N, CA and C atoms as an extended XYZ file, in Angstrom:
345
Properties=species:S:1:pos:R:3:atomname:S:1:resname:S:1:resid:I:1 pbc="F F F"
N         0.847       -1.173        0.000 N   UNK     1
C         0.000        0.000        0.000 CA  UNK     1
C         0.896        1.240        0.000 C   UNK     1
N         0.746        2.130       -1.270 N   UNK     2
C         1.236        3.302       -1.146 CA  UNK     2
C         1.271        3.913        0.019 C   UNK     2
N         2.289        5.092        0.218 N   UNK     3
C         2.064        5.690        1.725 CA  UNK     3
C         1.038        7.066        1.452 C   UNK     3
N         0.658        7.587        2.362 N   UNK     4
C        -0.741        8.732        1.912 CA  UNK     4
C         0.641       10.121        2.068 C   UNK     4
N         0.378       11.093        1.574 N   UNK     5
C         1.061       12.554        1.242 CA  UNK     5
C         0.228       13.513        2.778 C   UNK     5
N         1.472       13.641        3.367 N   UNK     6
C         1.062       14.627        4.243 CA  UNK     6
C         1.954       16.153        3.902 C   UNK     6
N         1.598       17.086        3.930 N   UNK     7
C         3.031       17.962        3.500 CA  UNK     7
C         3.483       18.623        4.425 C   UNK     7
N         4.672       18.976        4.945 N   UNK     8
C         5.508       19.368        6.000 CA  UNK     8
C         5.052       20.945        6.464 C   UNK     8
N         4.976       20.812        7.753 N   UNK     9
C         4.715       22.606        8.076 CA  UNK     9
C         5.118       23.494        7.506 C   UNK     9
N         6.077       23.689        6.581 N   UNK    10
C         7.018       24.891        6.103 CA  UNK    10
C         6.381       24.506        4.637 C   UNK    10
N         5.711       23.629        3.978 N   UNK    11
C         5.126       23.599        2.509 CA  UNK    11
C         3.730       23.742        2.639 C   UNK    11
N         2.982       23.913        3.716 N   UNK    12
C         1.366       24.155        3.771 CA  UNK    12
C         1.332       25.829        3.312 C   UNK    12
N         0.465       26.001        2.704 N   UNK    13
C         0.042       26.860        1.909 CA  UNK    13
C        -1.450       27.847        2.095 C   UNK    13
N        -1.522       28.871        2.036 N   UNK    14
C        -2.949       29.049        2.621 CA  UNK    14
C        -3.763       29.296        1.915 C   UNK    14
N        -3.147       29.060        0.206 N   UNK    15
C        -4.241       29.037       -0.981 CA  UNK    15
C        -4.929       27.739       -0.663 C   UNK    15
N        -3.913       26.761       -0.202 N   UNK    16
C        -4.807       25.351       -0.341 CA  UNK    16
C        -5.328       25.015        0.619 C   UNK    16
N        -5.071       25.853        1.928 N   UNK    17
C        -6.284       25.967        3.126 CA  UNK    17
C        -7.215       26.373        2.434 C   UNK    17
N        -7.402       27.300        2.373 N   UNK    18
C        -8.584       28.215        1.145 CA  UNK    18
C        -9.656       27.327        0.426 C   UNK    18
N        -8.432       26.555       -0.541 N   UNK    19
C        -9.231       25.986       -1.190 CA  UNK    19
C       -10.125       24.506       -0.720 C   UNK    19
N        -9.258       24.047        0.493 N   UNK    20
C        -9.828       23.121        0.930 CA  UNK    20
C       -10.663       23.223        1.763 C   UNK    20
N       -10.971       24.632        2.369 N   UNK    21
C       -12.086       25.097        3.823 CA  UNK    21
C       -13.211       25.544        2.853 C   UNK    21
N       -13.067       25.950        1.306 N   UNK    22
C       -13.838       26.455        0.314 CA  UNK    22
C       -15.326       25.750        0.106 C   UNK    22
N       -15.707       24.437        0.704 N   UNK    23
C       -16.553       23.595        0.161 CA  UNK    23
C       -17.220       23.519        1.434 C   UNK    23
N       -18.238       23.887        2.152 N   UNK    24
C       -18.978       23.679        2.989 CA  UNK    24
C       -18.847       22.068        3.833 C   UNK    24
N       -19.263       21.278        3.251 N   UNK    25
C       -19.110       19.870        3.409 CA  UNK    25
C       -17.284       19.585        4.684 C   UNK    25
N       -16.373       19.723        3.231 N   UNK    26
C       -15.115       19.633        3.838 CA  UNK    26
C       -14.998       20.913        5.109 C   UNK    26
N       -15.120       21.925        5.314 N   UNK    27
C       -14.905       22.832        6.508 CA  UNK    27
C       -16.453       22.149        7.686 C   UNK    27
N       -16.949       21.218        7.167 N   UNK    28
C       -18.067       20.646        8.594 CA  UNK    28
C       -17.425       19.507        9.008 C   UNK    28
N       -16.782       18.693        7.938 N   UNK    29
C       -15.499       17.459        8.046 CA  UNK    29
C       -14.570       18.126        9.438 C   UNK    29
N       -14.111       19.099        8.307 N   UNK    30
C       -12.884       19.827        9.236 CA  UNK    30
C       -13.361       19.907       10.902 C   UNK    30
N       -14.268       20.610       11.017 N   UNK    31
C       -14.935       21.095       11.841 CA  UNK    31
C       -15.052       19.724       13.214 C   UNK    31
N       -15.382       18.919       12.289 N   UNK    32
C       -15.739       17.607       13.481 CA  UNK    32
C       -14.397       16.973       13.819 C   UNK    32
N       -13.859       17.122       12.890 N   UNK    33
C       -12.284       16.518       13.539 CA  UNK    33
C       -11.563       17.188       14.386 C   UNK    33
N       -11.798       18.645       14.136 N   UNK    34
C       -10.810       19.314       14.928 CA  UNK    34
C       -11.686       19.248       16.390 C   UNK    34
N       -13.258       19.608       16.344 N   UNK    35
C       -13.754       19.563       17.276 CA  UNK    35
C       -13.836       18.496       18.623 C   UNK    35
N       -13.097       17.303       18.037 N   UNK    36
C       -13.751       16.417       18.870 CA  UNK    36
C       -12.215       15.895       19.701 C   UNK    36
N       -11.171       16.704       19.278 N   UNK    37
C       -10.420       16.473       20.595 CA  UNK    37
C        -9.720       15.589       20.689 C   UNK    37
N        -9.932       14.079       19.724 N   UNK    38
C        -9.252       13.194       19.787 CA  UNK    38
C        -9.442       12.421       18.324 C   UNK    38
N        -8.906       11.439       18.105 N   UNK    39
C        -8.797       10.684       17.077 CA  UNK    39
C       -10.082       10.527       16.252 C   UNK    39
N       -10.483       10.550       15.189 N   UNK    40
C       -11.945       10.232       14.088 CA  UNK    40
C       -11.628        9.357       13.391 C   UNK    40
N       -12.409        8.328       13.090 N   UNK    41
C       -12.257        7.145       11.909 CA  UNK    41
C       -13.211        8.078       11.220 C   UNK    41
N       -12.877        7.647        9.509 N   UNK    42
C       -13.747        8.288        8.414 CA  UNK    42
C       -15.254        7.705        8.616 C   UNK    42
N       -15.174        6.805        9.117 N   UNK    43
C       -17.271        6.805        9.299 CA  UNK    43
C       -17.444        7.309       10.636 C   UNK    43
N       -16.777        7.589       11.232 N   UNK    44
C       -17.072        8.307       12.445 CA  UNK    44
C       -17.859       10.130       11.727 C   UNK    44
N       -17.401       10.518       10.618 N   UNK    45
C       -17.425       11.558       10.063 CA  UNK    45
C       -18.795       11.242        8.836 C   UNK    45
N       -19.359       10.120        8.561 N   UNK    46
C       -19.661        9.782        7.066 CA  UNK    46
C       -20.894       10.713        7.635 C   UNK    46
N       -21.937       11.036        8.789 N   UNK    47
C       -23.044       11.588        8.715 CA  UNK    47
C       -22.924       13.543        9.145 C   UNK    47
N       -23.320       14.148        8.195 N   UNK    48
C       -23.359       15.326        8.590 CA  UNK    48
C       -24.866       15.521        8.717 C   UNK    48
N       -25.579       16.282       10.171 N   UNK    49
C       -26.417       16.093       10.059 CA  UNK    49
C       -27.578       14.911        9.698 C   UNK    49
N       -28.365       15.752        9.320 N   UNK    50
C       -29.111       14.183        8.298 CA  UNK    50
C       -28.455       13.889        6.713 C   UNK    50
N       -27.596       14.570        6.933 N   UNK    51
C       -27.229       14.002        5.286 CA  UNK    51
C       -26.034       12.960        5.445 C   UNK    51
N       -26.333       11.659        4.732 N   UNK    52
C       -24.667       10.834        4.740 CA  UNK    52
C       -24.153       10.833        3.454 C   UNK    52
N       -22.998       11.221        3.778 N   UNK    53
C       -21.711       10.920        2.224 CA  UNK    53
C       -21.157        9.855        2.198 C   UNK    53
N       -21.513        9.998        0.503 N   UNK    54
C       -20.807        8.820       -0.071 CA  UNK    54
C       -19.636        8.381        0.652 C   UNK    54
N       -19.045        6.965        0.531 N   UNK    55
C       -17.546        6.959        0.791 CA  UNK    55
C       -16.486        7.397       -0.136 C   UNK    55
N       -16.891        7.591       -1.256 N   UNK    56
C       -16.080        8.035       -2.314 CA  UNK    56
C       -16.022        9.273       -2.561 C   UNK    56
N       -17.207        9.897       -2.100 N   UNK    57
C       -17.162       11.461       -2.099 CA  UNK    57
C       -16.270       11.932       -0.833 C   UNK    57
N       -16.302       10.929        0.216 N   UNK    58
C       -15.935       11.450        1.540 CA  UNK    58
C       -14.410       11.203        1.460 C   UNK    58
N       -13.881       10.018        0.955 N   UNK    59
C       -12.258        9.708        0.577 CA  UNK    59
C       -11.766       10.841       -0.321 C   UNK    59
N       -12.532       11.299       -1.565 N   UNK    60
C       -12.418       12.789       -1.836 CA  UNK    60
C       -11.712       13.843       -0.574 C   UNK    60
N       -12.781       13.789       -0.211 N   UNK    61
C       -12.789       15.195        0.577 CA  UNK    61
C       -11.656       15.271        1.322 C   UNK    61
N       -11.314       13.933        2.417 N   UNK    62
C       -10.418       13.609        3.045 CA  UNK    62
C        -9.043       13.828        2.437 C   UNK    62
N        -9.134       13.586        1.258 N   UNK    63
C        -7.932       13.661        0.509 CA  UNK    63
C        -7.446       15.122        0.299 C   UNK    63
N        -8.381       15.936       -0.017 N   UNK    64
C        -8.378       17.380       -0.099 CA  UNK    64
C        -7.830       18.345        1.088 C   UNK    64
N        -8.182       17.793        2.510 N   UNK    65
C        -7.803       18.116        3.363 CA  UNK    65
C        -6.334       17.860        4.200 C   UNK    65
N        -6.285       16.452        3.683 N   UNK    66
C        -4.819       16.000        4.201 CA  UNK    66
C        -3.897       16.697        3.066 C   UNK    66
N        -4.087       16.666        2.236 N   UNK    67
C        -2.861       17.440        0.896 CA  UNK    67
C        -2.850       18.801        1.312 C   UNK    67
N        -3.762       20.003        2.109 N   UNK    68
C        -3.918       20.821        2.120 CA  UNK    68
C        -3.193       20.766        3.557 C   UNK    68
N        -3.254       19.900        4.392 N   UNK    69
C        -1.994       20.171        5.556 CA  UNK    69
C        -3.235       20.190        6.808 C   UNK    69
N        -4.443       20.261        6.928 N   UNK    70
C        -5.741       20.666        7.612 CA  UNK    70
C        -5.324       18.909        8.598 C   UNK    70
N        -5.178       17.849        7.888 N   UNK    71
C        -5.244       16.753        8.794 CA  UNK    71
C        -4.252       16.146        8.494 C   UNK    71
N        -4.017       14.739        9.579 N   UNK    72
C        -3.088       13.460        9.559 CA  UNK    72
C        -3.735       12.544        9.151 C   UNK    72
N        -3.682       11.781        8.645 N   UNK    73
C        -4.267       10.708        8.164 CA  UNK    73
C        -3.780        9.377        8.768 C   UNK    73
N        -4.058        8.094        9.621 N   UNK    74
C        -2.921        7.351        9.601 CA  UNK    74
C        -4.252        5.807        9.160 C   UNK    74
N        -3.150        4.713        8.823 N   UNK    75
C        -4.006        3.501        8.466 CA  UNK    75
C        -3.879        2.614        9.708 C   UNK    75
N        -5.271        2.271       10.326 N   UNK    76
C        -5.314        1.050       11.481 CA  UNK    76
C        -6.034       -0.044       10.614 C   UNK    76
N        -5.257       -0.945       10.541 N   UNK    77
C        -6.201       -1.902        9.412 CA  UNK    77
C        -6.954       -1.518        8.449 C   UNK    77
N        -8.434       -1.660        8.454 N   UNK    78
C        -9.204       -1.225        7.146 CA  UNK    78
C        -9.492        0.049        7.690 C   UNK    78
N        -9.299        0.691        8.858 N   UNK    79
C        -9.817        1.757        9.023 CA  UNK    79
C        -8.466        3.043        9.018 C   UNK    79
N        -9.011        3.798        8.771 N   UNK    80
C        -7.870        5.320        8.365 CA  UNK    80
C        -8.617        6.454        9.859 C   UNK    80
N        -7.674        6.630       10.351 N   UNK    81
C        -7.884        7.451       11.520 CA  UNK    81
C        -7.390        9.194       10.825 C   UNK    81
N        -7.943        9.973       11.440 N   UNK    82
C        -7.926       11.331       11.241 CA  UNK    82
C        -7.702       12.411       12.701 C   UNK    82
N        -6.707       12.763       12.699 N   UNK    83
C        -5.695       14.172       13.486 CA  UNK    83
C        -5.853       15.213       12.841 C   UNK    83
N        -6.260       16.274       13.998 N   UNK    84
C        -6.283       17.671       13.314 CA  UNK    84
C        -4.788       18.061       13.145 C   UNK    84
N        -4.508       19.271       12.633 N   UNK    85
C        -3.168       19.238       12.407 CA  UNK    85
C        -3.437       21.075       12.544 C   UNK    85
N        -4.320       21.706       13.261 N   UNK    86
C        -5.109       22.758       13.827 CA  UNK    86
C        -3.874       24.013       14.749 C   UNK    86
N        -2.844       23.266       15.697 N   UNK    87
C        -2.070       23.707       16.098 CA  UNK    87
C        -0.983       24.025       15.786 C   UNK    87
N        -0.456       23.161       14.713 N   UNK    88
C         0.368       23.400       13.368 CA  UNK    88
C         0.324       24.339       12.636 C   UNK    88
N        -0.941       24.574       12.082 N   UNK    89
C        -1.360       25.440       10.984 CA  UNK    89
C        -1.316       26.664       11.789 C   UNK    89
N        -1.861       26.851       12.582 N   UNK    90
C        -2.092       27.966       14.061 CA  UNK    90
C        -0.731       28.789       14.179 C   UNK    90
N         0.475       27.794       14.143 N   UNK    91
C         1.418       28.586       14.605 CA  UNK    91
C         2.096       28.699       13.258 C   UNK    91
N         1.680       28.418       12.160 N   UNK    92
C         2.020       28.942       11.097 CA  UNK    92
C         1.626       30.069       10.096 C   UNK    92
N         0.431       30.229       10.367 N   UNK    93
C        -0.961       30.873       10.218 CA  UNK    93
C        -1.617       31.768       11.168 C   UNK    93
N        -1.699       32.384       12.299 N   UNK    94
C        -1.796       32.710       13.140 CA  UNK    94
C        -3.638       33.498       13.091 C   UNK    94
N        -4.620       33.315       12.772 N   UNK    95
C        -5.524       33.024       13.089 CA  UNK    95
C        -6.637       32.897       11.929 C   UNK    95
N        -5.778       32.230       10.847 N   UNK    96
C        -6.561       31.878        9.590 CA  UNK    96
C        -7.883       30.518       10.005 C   UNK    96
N        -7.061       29.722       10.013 N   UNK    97
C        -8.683       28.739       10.692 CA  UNK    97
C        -9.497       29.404       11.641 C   UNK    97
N        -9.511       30.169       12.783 N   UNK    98
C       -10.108       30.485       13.941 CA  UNK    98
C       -11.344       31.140       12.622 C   UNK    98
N       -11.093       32.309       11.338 N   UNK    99
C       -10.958       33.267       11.057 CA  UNK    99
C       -11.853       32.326        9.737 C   UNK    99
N       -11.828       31.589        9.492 N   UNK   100
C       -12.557       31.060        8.557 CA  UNK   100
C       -13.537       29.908        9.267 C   UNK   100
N       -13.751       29.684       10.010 N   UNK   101
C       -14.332       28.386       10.702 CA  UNK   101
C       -15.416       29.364       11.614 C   UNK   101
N       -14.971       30.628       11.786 N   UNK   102
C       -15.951       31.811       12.644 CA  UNK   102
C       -17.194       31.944       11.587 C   UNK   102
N       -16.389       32.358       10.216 N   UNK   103
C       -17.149       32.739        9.651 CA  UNK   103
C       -18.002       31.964        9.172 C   UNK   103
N       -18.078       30.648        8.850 N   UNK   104
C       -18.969       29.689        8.678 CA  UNK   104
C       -19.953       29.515        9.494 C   UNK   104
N       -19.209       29.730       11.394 N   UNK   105
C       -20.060       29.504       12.412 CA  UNK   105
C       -21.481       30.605       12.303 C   UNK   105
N       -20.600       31.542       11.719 N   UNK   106
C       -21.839       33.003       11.820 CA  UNK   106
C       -22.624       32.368       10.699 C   UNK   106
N       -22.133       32.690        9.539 N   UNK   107
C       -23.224       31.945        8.694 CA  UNK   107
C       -24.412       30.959        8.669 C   UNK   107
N       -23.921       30.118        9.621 N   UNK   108
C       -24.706       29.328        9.724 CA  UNK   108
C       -25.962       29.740       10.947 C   UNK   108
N       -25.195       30.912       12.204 N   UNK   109
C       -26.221       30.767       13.170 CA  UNK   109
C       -27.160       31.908       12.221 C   UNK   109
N       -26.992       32.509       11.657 N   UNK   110
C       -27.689       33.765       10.687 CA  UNK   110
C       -28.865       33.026        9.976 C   UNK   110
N       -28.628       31.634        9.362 N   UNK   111
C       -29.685       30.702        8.767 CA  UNK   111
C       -30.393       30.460        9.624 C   UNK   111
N       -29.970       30.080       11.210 N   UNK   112
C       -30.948       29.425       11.855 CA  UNK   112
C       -32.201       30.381       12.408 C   UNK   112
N       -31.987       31.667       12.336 N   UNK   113
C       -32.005       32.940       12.852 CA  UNK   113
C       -33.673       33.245       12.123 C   UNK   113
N       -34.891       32.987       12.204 N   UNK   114
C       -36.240       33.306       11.558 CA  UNK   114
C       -35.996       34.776       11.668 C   UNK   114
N       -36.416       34.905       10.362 N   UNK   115
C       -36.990       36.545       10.396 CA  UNK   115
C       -38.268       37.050       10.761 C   UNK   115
């Protein structure tokens, strides 16, 4: 088995944060991994809400995020575990996730918000 591409703190990029926090879906991914403090298997992640993703859409996504430097990826047997990589980026970045993950948060409480 090939090894998976993680890229080193000094090659993360914040176009490809950008582009990888860019997709609603992947920044709620993001969101649950970083949120939860400790280790995620990818079906730990497959239900957002009431909606479930594909596994192929979701190995996508995953993929998008680990190339972008956002996670760790590691293989436990058939299952692939997921690390934020949040404190990394943090001290490389100094409050780009806080700063994009806010703004989603607002967005979203603004929907829930009846007029």
């Amino acid at each position: 088995m090939r090894p998976l591409f993680h890229p080193a703190l000094e090659d993360i990029r914040p176009e490809a944060i950008l582009h990888a926090l860019s997709d609603p879906v992947r920044a709620a991914i993001f969101a649950r991994i970083s949120g939860a403090g400790c280790v995620e298997a990818c079906t730990n992640v497959a239900a957002l809400g009431d909606r479930v993703i594909p596994k192929s859409s979701l190995s996508s996504h995953f993929k998008v995020l680990r190339e972008a430097g956002l996670i760790r990826c590691e293989r436990h047997g058939v299952e692939m575990r997921n690390h934020s990589r949040c404190a990394e980026v943090e001290a490389r970045f100094p409050g780009l996730l806080s700063a994009i993950m806010g703004a989603y948060a607002r967005a979203k409480s603004s929907e829930a918000v009846p007029e």
